mmCIF file of C-alpha atoms in Angstrom:
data_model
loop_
_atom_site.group_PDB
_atom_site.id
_atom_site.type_symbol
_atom_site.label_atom_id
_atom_site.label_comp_id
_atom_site.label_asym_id
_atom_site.label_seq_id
_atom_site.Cartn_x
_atom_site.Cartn_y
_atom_site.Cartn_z
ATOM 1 C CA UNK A 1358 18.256 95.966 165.756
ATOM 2 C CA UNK A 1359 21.998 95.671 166.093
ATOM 3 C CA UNK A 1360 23.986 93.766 163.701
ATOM 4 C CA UNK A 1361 27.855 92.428 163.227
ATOM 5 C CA UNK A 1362 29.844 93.666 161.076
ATOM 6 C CA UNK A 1363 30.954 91.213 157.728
ATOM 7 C CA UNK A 1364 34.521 90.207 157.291
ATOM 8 C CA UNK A 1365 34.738 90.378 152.976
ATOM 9 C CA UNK A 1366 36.898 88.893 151.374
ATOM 10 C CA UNK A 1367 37.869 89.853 147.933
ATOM 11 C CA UNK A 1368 39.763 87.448 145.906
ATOM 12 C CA UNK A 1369 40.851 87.283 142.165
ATOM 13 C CA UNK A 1370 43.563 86.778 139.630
ATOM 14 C CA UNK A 1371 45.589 89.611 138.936
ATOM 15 C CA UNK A 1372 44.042 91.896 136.198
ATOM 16 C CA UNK A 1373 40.086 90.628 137.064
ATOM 17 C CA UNK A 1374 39.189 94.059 138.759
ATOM 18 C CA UNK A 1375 39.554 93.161 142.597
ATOM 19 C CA UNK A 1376 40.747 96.701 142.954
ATOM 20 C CA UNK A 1377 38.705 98.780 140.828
ATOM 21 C CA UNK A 1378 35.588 96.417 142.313
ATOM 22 C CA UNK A 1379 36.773 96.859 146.222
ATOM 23 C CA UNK A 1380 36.971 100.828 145.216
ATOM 24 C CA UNK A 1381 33.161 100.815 144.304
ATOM 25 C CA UNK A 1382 31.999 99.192 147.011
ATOM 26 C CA UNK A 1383 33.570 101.554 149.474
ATOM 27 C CA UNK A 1384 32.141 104.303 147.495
ATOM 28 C CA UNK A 1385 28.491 102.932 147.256
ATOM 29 C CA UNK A 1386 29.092 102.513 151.441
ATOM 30 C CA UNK A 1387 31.732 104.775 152.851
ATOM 31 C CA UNK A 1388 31.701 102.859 156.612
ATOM 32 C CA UNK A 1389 32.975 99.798 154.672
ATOM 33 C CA UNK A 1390 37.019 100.253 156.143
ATOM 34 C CA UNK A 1391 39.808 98.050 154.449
ATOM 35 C CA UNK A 1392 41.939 95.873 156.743
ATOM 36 C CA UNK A 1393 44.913 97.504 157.753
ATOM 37 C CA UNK A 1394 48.101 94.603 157.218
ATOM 38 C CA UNK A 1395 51.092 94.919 159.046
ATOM 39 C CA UNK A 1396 54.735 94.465 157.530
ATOM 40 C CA UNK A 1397 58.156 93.842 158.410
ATOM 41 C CA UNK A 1398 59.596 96.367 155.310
ATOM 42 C CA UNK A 1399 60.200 99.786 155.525
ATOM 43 C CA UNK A 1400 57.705 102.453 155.108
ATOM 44 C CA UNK A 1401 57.430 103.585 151.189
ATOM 45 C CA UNK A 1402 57.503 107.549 150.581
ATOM 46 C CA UNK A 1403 54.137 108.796 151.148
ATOM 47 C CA UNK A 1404 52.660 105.710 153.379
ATOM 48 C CA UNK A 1405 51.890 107.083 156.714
ATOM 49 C CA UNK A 1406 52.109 104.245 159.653
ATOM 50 C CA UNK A 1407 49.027 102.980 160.781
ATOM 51 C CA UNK A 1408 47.101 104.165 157.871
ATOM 52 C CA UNK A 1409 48.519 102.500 154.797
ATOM 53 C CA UNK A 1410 50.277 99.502 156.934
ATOM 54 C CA UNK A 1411 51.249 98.881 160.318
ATOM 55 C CA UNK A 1412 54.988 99.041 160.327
ATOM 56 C CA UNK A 1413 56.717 96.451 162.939
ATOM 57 C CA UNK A 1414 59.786 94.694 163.590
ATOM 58 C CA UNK A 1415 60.220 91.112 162.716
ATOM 59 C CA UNK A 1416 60.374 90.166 165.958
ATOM 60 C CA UNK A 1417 57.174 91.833 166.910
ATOM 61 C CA UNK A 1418 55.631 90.098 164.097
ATOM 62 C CA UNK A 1419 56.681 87.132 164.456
ATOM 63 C CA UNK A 1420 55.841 86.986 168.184
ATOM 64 C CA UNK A 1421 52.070 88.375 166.853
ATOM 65 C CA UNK A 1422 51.932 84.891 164.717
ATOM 66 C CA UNK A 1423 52.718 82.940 167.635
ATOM 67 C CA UNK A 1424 49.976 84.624 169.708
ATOM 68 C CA UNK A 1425 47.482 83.817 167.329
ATOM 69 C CA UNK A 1426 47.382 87.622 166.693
ATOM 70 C CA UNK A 1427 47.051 87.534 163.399
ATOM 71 C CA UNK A 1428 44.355 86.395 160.882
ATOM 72 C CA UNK A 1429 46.579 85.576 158.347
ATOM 73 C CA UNK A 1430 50.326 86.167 157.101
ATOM 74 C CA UNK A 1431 52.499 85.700 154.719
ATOM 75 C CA UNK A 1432 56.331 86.167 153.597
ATOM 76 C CA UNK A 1433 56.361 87.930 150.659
ATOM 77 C CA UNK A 1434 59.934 88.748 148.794
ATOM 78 C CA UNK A 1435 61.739 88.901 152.134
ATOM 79 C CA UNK A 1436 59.168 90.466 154.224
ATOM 80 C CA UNK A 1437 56.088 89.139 156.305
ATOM 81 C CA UNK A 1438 52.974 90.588 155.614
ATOM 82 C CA UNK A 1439 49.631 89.947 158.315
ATOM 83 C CA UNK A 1440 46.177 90.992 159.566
ATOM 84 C CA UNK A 1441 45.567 91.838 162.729
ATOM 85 C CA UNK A 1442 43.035 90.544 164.413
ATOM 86 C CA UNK A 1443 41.966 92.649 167.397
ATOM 87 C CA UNK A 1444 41.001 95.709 164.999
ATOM 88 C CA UNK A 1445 39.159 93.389 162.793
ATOM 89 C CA UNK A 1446 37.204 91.999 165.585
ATOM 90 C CA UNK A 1447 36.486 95.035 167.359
ATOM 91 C CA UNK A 1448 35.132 96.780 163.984
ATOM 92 C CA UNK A 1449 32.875 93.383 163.477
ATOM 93 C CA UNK A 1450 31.354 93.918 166.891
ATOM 94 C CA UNK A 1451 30.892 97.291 166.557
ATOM 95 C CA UNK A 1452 28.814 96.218 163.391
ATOM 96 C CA UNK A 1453 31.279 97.579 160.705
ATOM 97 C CA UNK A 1454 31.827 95.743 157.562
ATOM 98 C CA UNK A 1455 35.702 95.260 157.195
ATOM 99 C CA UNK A 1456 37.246 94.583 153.265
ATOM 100 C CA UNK A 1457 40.085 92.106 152.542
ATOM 101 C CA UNK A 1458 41.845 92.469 149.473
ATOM 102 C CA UNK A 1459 43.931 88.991 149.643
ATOM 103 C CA UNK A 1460 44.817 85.795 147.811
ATOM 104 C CA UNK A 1461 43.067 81.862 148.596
ATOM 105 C CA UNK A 1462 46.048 81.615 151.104
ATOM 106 C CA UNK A 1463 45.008 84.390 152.863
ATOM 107 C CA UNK A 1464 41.543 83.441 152.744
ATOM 108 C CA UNK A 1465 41.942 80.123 153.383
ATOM 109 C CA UNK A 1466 43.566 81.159 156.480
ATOM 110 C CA UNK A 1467 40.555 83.332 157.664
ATOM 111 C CA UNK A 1468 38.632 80.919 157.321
ATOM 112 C CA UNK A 1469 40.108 78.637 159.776
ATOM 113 C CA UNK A 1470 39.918 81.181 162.393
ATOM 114 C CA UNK A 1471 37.764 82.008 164.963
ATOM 115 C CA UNK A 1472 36.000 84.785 163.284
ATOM 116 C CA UNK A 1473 34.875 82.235 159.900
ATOM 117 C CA UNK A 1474 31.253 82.527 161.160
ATOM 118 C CA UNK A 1475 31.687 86.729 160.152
ATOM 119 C CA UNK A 1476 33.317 85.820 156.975
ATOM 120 C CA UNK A 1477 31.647 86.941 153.507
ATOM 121 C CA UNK A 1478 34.305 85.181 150.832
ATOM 122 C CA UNK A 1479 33.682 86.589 147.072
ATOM 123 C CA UNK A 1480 35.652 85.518 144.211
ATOM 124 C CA UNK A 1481 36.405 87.134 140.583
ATOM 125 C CA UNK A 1482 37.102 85.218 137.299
ATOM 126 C CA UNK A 1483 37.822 87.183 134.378
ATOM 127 C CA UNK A 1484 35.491 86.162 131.019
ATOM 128 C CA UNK A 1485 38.435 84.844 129.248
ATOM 129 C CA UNK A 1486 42.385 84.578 129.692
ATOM 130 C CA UNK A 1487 42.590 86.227 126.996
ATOM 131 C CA UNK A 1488 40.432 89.230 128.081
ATOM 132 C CA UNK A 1489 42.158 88.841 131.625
ATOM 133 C CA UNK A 1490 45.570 89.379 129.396
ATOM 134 C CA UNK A 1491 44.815 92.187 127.474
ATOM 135 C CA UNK A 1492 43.278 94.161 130.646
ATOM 136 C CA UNK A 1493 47.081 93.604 132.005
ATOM 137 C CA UNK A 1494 48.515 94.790 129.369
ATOM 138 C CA UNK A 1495 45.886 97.860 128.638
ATOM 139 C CA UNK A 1496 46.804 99.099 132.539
ATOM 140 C CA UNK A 1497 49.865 100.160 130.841
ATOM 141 C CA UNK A 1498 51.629 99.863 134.824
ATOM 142 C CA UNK A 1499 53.906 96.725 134.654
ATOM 143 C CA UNK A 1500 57.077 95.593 131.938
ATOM 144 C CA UNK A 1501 55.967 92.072 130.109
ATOM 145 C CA UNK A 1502 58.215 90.301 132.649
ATOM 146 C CA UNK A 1503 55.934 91.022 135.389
ATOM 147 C CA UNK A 1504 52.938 90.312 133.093
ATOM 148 C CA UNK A 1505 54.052 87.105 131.976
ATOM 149 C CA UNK A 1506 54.385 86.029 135.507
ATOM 150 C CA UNK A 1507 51.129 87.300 136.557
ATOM 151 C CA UNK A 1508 49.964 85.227 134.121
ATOM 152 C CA UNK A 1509 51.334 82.324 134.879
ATOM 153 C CA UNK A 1510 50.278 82.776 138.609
ATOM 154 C CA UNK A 1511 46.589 83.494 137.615
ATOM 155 C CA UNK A 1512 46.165 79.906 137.085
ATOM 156 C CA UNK A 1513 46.561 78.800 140.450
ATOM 157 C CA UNK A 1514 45.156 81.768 141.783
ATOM 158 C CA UNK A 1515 41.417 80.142 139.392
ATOM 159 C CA UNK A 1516 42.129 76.829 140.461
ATOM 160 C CA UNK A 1517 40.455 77.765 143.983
ATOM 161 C CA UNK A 1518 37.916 79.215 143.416
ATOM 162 C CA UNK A 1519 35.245 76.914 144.362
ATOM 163 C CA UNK A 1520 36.593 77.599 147.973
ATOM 164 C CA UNK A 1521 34.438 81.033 148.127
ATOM 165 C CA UNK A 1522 30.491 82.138 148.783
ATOM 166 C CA UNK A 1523 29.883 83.344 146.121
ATOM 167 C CA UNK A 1524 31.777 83.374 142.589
ATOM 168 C CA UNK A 1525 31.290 86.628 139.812
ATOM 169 C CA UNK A 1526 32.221 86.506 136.194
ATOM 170 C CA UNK A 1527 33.129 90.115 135.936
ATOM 171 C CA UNK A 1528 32.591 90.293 132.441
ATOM 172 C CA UNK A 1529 30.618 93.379 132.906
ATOM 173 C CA UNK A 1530 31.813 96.134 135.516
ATOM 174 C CA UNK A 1531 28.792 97.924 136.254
ATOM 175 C CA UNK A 1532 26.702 94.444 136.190
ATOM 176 C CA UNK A 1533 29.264 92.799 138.376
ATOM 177 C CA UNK A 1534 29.250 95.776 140.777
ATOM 178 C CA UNK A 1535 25.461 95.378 141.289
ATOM 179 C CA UNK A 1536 25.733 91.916 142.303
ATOM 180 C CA UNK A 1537 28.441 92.801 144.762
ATOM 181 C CA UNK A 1538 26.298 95.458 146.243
ATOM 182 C CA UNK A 1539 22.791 92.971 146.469
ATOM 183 C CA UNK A 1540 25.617 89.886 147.712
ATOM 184 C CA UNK A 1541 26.455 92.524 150.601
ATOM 185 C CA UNK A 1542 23.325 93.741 151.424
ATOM 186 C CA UNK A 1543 21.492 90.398 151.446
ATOM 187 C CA UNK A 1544 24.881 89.204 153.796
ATOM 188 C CA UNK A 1545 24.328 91.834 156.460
ATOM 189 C CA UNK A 1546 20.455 90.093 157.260
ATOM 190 C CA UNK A 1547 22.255 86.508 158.142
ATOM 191 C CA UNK A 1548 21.279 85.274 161.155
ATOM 192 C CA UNK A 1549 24.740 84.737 162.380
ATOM 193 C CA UNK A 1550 25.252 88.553 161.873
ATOM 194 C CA UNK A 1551 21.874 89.933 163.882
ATOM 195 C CA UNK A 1552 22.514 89.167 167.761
ATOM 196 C CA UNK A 1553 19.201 91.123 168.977
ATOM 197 C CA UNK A 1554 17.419 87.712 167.127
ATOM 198 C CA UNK A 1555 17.733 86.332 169.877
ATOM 199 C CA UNK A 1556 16.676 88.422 172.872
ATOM 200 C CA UNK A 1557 13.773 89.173 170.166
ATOM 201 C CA UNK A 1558 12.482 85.844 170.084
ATOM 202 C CA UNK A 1559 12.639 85.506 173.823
ATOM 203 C CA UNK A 1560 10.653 88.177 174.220
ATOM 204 C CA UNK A 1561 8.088 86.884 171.749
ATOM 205 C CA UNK A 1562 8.078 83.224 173.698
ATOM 206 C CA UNK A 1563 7.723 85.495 176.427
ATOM 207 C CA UNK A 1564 4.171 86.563 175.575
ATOM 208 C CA UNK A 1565 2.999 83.330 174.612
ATOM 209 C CA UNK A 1566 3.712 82.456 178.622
#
């Protein structure tokens, strides 16, 4: 029987292990795709358009907002960053799970879309700010600046949590992984995501006539 694809959402502070998490899943399911975002900045050396980001004007993107085009956006140091929505939706009906790697403001703005009943919103928390600092700092990628501000951002980045399905203490990587992987699973039976339900059920009142 046919199903719809899940639009996941993968939120966290910075330093919780969205990445490293996101990563796994792909690699315990390979069809899982990430969402493509487009951008308004220049392509970095090595990103290839169209794979890494969708490289467009500002007045493209901005004329994508107004055609409710996107799924959600953002301006982000002097450039806008967005989802698109048609390659989302098309991989959804073609019953491919598509991964977000976004903040609440992202989320929050999926969720207000016409595409909500698809979504599949997880979020991290780290066991400890503490622990959440020292995994920062043990990545050995960013000056204390940066860290600092990370930190400070984490709280209001926690504060929203109780907007998402489902909410993991990722304490434990390999523990935390595993309860991704049975949240998914279990996710791709909802009704909402299983279209042939219904003809099914016809069929079956069928009989009874």
């Amino acid at each position: 029987m046919d199903r719809r694809g899940l639009l996941i959402i993968l939120s966290s502070p910075s330093g919780a292990g969205k990445s490293t998490l996101a990563r796994r899943l792909r690699d315990w399911d390979e069809t899982i795709r990430f969402s493509v975002s487009a951008t308004t900045r220049a392509a970095r050396e090595g990103e290839v358009d169209g794979k890494d980001y969708h490289i467009v004007v500002e007045a493209a993107f901005r004329s994508m907002v107004s055609d409710g085009e996107m799924l959600e956006h953002a301006h982000v140091f002097g450039n806008f960053y967005g989802s698109p929505k048609a390659p989302v939706e098309a991989a959804i009906n073609d019953g491919q799970d598509v991964l977000f790697d976004i903040d609440w403001q992202g989320a929050q703005q999926i969720n207000g879309s016409d595409l909500n009943k698809h979504v599949l919103s997880i979020f991290l928390l780290p066991p400890s700010i503490a622990e959440l600092k020292h995994r920062l700092e043990s990545r050995g990628q960013d000056t204390a600046e940066t860290i600092e501000r990370r930190m400070l951002k984490s709280w209001d980045e926690i504060s929203h949590w109780d907007a998402y399905d489902y909410v993991l203490v990722n304490d434990d990587l390999a523990a935390t992984e595993a309860h991704l992987v049975n949240i998914v699973t279990s996710e791709r039976m909802r009704r909402s995501q299983q279209p042939g339900l219904v003809d099914h059920v016809r069929n079956l009142q069928a009989e009874f006539e």
